[in-house]
Coordinates of C-alpha atoms in Angstrom, one line a residue:
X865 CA 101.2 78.9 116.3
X866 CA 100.5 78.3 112.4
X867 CA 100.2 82.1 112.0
X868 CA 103.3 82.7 114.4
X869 CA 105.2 80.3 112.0
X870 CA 103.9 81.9 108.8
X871 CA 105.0 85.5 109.7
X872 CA 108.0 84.2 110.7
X873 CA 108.9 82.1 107.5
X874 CA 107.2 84.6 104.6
X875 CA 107.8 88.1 106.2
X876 CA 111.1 87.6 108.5
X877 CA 112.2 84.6 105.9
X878 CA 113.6 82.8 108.6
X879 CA 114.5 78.9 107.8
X880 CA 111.9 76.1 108.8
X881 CA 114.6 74.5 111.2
X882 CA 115.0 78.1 112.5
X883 CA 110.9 78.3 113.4
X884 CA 110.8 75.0 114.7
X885 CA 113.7 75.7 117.1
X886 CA 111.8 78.5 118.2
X887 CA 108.4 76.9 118.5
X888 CA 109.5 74.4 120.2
X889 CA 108.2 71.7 117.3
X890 CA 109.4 69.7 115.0
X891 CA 110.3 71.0 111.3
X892 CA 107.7 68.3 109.7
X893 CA 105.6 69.9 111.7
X894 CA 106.4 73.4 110.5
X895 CA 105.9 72.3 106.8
X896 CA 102.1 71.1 107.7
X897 CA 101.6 74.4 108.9
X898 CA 102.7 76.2 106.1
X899 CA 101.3 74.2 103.7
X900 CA 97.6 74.4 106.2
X901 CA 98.0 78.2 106.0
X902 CA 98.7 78.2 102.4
X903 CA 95.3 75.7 102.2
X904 CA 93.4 78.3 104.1
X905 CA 94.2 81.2 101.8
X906 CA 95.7 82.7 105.1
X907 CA 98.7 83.2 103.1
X908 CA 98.8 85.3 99.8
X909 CA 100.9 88.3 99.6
X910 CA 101.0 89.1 103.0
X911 CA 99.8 87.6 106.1
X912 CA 95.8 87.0 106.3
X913 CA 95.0 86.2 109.8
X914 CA 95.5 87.7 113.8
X915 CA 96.9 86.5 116.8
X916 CA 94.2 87.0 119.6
X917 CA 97.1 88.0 122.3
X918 CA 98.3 90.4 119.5
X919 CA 94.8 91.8 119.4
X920 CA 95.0 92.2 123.6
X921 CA 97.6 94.0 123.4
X922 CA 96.4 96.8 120.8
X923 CA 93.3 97.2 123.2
X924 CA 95.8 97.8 126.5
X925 CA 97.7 100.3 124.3
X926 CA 94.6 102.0 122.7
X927 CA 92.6 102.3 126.1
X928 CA 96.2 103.4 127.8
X929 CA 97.1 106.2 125.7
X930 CA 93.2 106.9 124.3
X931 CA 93.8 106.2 120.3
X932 CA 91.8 105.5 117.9
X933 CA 93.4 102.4 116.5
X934 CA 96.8 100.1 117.2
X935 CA 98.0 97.6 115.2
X936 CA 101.0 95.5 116.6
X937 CA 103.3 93.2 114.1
X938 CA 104.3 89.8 115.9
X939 CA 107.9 89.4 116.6
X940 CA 109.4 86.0 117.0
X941 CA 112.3 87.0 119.5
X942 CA 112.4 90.1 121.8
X943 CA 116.0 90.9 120.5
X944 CA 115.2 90.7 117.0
X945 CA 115.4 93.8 114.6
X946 CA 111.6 95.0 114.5
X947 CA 112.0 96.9 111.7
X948 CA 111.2 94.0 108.9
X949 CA 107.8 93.5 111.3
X950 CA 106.9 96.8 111.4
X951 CA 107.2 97.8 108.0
X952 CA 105.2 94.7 106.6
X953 CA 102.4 95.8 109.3
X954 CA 102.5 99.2 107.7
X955 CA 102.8 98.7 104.1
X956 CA 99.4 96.8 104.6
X957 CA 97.9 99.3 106.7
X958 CA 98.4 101.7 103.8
X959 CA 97.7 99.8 100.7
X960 CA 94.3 99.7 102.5
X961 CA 93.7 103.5 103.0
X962 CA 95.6 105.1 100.8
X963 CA 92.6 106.4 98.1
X964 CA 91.9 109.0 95.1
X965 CA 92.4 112.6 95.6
X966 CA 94.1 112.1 98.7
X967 CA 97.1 114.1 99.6
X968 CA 99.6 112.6 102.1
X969 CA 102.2 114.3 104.2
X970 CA 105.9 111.7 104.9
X971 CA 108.4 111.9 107.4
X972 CA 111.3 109.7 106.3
X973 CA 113.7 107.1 107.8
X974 CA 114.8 103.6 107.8
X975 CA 111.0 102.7 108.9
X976 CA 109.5 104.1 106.4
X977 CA 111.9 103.4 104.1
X978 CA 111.5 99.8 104.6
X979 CA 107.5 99.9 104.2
X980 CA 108.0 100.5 100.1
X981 CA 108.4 96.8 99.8
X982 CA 105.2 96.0 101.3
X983 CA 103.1 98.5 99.7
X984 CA 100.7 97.4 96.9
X985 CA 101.2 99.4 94.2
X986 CA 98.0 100.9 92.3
X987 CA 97.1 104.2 89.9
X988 CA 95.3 106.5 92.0
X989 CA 94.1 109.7 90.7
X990 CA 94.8 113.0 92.0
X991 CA 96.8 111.3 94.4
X992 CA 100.0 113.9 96.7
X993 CA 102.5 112.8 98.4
X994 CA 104.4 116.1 100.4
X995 CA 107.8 115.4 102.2
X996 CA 108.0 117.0 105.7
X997 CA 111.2 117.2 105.7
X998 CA 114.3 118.5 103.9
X999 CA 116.9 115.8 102.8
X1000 CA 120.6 114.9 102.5
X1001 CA 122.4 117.4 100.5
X1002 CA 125.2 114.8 99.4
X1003 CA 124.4 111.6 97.8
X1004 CA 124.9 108.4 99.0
X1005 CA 123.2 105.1 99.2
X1006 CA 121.4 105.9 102.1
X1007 CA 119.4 109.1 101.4
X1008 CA 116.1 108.1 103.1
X1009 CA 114.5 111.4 102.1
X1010 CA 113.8 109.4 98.6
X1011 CA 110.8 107.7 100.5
X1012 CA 108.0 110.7 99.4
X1013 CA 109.5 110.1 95.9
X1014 CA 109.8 106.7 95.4
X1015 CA 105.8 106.1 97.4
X1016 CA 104.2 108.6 95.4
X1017 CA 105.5 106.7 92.2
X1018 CA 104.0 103.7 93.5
X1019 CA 100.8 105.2 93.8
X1020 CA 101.7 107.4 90.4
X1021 CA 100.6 110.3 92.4
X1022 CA 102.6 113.4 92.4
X1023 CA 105.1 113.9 95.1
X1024 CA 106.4 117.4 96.4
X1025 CA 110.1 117.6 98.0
X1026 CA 111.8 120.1 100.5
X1027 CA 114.9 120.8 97.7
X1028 CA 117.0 121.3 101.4
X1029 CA 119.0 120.0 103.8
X1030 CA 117.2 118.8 106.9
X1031 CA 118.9 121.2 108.7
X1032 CA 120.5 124.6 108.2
X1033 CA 123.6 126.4 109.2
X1034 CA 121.6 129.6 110.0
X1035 CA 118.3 131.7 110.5
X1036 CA 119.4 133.8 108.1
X1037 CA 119.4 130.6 105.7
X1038 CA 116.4 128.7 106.5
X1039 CA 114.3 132.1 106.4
X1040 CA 116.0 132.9 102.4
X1041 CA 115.2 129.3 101.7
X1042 CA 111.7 129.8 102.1
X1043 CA 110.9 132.9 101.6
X1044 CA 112.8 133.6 98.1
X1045 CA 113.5 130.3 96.9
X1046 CA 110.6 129.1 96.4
X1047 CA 110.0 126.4 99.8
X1048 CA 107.1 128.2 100.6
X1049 CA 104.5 126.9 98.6
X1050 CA 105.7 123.5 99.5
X1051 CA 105.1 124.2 103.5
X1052 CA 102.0 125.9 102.6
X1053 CA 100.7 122.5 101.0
X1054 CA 101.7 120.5 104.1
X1055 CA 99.1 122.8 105.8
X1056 CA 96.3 121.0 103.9
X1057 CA 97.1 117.0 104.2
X1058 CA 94.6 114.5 104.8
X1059 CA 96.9 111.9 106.6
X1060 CA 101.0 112.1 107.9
X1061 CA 103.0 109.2 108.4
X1062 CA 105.5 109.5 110.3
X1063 CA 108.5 107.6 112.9
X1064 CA 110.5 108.5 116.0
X1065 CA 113.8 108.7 116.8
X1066 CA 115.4 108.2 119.8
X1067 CA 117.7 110.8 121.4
X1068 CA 120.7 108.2 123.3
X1069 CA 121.2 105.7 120.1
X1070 CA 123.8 106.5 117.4
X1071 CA 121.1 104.2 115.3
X1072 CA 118.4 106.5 115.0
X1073 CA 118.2 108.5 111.5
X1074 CA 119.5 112.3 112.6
X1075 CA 122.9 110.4 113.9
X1076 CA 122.9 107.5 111.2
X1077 CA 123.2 110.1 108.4
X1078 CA 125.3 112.7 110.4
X1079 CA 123.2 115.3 110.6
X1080 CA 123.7 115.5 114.7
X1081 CA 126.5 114.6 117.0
X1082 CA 127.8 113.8 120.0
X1083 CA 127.9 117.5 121.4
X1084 CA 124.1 117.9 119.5
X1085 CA 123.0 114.7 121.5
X1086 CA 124.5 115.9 125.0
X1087 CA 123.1 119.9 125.0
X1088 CA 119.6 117.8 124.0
X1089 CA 119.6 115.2 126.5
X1090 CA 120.4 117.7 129.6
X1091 CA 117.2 119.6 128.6
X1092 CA 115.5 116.5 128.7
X1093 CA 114.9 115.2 125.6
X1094 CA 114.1 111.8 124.6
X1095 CA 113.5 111.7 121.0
X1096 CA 112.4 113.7 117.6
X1097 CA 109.9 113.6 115.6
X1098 CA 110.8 115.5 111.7
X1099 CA 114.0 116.7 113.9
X1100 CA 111.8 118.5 116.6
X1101 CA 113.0 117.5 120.1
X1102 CA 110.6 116.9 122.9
X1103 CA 110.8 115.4 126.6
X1104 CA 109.0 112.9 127.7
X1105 CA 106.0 114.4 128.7
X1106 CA 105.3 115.5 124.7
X1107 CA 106.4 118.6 125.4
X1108 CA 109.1 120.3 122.6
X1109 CA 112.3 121.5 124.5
X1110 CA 113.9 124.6 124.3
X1111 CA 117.2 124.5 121.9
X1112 CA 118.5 126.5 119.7
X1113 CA 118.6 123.2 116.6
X1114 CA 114.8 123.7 116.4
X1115 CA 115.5 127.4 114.4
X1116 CA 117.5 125.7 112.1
X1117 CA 115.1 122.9 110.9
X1118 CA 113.7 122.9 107.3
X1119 CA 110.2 121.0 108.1
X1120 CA 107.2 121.7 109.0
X1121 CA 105.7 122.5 112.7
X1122 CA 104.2 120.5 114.9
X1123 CA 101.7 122.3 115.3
X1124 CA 100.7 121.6 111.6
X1125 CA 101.3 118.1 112.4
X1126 CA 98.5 118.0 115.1
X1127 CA 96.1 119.8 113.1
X1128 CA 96.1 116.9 110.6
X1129 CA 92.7 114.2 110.5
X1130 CA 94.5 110.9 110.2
X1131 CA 98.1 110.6 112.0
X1132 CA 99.8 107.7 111.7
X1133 CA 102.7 107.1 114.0
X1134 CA 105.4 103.7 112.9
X1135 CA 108.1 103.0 114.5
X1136 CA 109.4 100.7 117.6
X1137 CA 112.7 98.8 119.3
X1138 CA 113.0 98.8 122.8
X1139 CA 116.0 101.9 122.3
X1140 CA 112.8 104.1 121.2
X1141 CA 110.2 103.3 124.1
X1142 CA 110.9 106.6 125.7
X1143 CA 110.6 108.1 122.5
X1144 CA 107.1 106.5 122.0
X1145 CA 105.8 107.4 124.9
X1146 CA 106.5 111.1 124.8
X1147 CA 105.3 111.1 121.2
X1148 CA 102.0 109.7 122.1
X1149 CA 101.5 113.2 124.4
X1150 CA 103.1 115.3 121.4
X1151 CA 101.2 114.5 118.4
X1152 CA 98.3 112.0 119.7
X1153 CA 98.5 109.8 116.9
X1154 CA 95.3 108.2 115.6
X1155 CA 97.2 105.2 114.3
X1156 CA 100.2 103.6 116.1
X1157 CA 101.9 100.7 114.5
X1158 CA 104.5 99.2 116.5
X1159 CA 105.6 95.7 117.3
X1160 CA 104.6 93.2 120.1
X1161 CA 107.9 93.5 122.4
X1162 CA 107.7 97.7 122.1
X1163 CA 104.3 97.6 122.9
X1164 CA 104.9 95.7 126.2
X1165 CA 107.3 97.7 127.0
X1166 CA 105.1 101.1 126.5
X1167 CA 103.0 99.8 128.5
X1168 CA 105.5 99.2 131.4
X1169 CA 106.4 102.3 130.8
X1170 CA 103.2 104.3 131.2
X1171 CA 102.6 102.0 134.2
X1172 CA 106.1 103.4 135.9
X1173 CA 105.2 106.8 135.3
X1174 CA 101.7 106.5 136.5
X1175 CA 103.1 105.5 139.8
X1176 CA 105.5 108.3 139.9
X1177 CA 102.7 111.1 140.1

């Protein structure tokens, strides 16, 4: 319960009265806690210290879906925004692996964007960072293609862009783009990462990146949802058996291939809300992720999941 009411107070800066309403405790006793963490050096920058459900559950969903690693971020309410959680969980995964001479592929979106707060910044030499993914061609405040920028400058690395939309208006285009204009040596780099980090979108919520930023509509969504899809993954569309589904979008993509993706030693797979469980779950088929970060209520509900389509077979 201290750790509970930690998290809650220094990473989802929620109010004392707030936790204790929660808890189920008084708010005096809330302060003890805080201040008993604070005494036990279990608080510093981030959170030092595990919940041993927590650590349960990242067995269940390692043994379920045979990965390497899971680390799930507490959440204090089911319907809370998991993003905050998630990206805190991430940030400190990272600071810890991130190393010299490394060279790091990047999806991008509101996920990832989020995990720049939590990441500790530190010179590394020799140190990439190589977008997946084109961008947003017209500036606004949201442009989460900035993200392979702005953590490659944390890391005072060097960090390689795809100077292109995310998507295309033609073959004709996306073939010119990187054939004469210079995208190819960019894609040829992402063949030759040491780790991806990546998110999920989900295919039926307007609140998932490729809808947010207007890349995709309603008539995108519909074609892509009768052929089964359930999310995306660098804007490739896949079912929920992992497998990529036939549509025409995919020609007009300016990122790399899966296939590059799964050839790649460490991938590391963030992302959760109970809108991108179907999403999840076909990912975990698509790319196999060696890391999955996700929070506690997603997790569950993978795991429901995976359960409901076990019985189905």
């Amino acid at each position: 319960m201290r750790m509970r009411a930690a998290w809650m107070y220094y990473i989802e800066q929620m109010t004392q009265n707030e936790i204790a309403e929660i808890l189920g405790v008084g708010r005096v006793t809330i302060v003890r806690m805080l201040a008993e963490a604070r005494a036990r050096n279990e608080v510093k920058i981030g959170i030092q210290g595990y919940l041993s459900d927590l650590i349960s559950l990242e067995r269940q969903v390692e043994k379920q879906f045979g990965l390497e690693r899971v680390i799930i971020a507490p959440l204090s309410h089911p319907d809370n925004d998991p993003i905050p959680s998630i990206a805190a969980a991430t940030g400190d995964y990272l600071s810890g692996v991130v190393a010299n001479g490394m060279r790091v592929g990047v999806g991008w979106g509101r996920t990832l964007l989020n995990t720049l707060s939590y990441l500790e910044a530190k010179a590394l030499e020799d140190f990439t960072v190589i977008s997946l993914l084109g961008g947003i061609s017209q500036p606004r405040r949201f442009n989460p293609a900035e993200f392979a920028w702005q953590f490659a400058q944390l890391f005072q690395g060097d960090g390689y862009l795809i100077p292109a939309p995310a998507m295309v208006d033609s073959i004709e285009t996306k073939t010119a783009l990187i054939e004469r204009c210079g995208l190819k040596n960019v894609f040829e780099m992402a063949e030759d990462v040491d780790l991806v980090l990546l998110s999920v979108g989900a295919i039926e919520t307007a609140s998932s990146t490729p809808y947010h930023i207007g890349f995709l509509n309603a008539g995108h969504q519909a074609s892509l949802a009768e052929r089964g899809a359930v999310g995306d993954l660098l804007f490739h569309f896949y079912n929920k058996e992992g497998k990529l589904v036939d549509h025409p979008i995919h020609d007009l993509v300016m990122s790399v291939g899966i296939d590059t993706v799964q050839r790649v030693p460490v991938r590391v797979l963030t992302s959760g809300g109970k809108e991108k469980v179907r999403a999840l779950y076909g990912a975990m088929a698509l790319i196999r992720p060696t890391v999955f970060i996700t929070d506690e209520e997603s997790a569950r509900r993978l795991l429901v999941l995976a359960e409901q389509e076990q019985q189905k077979r």
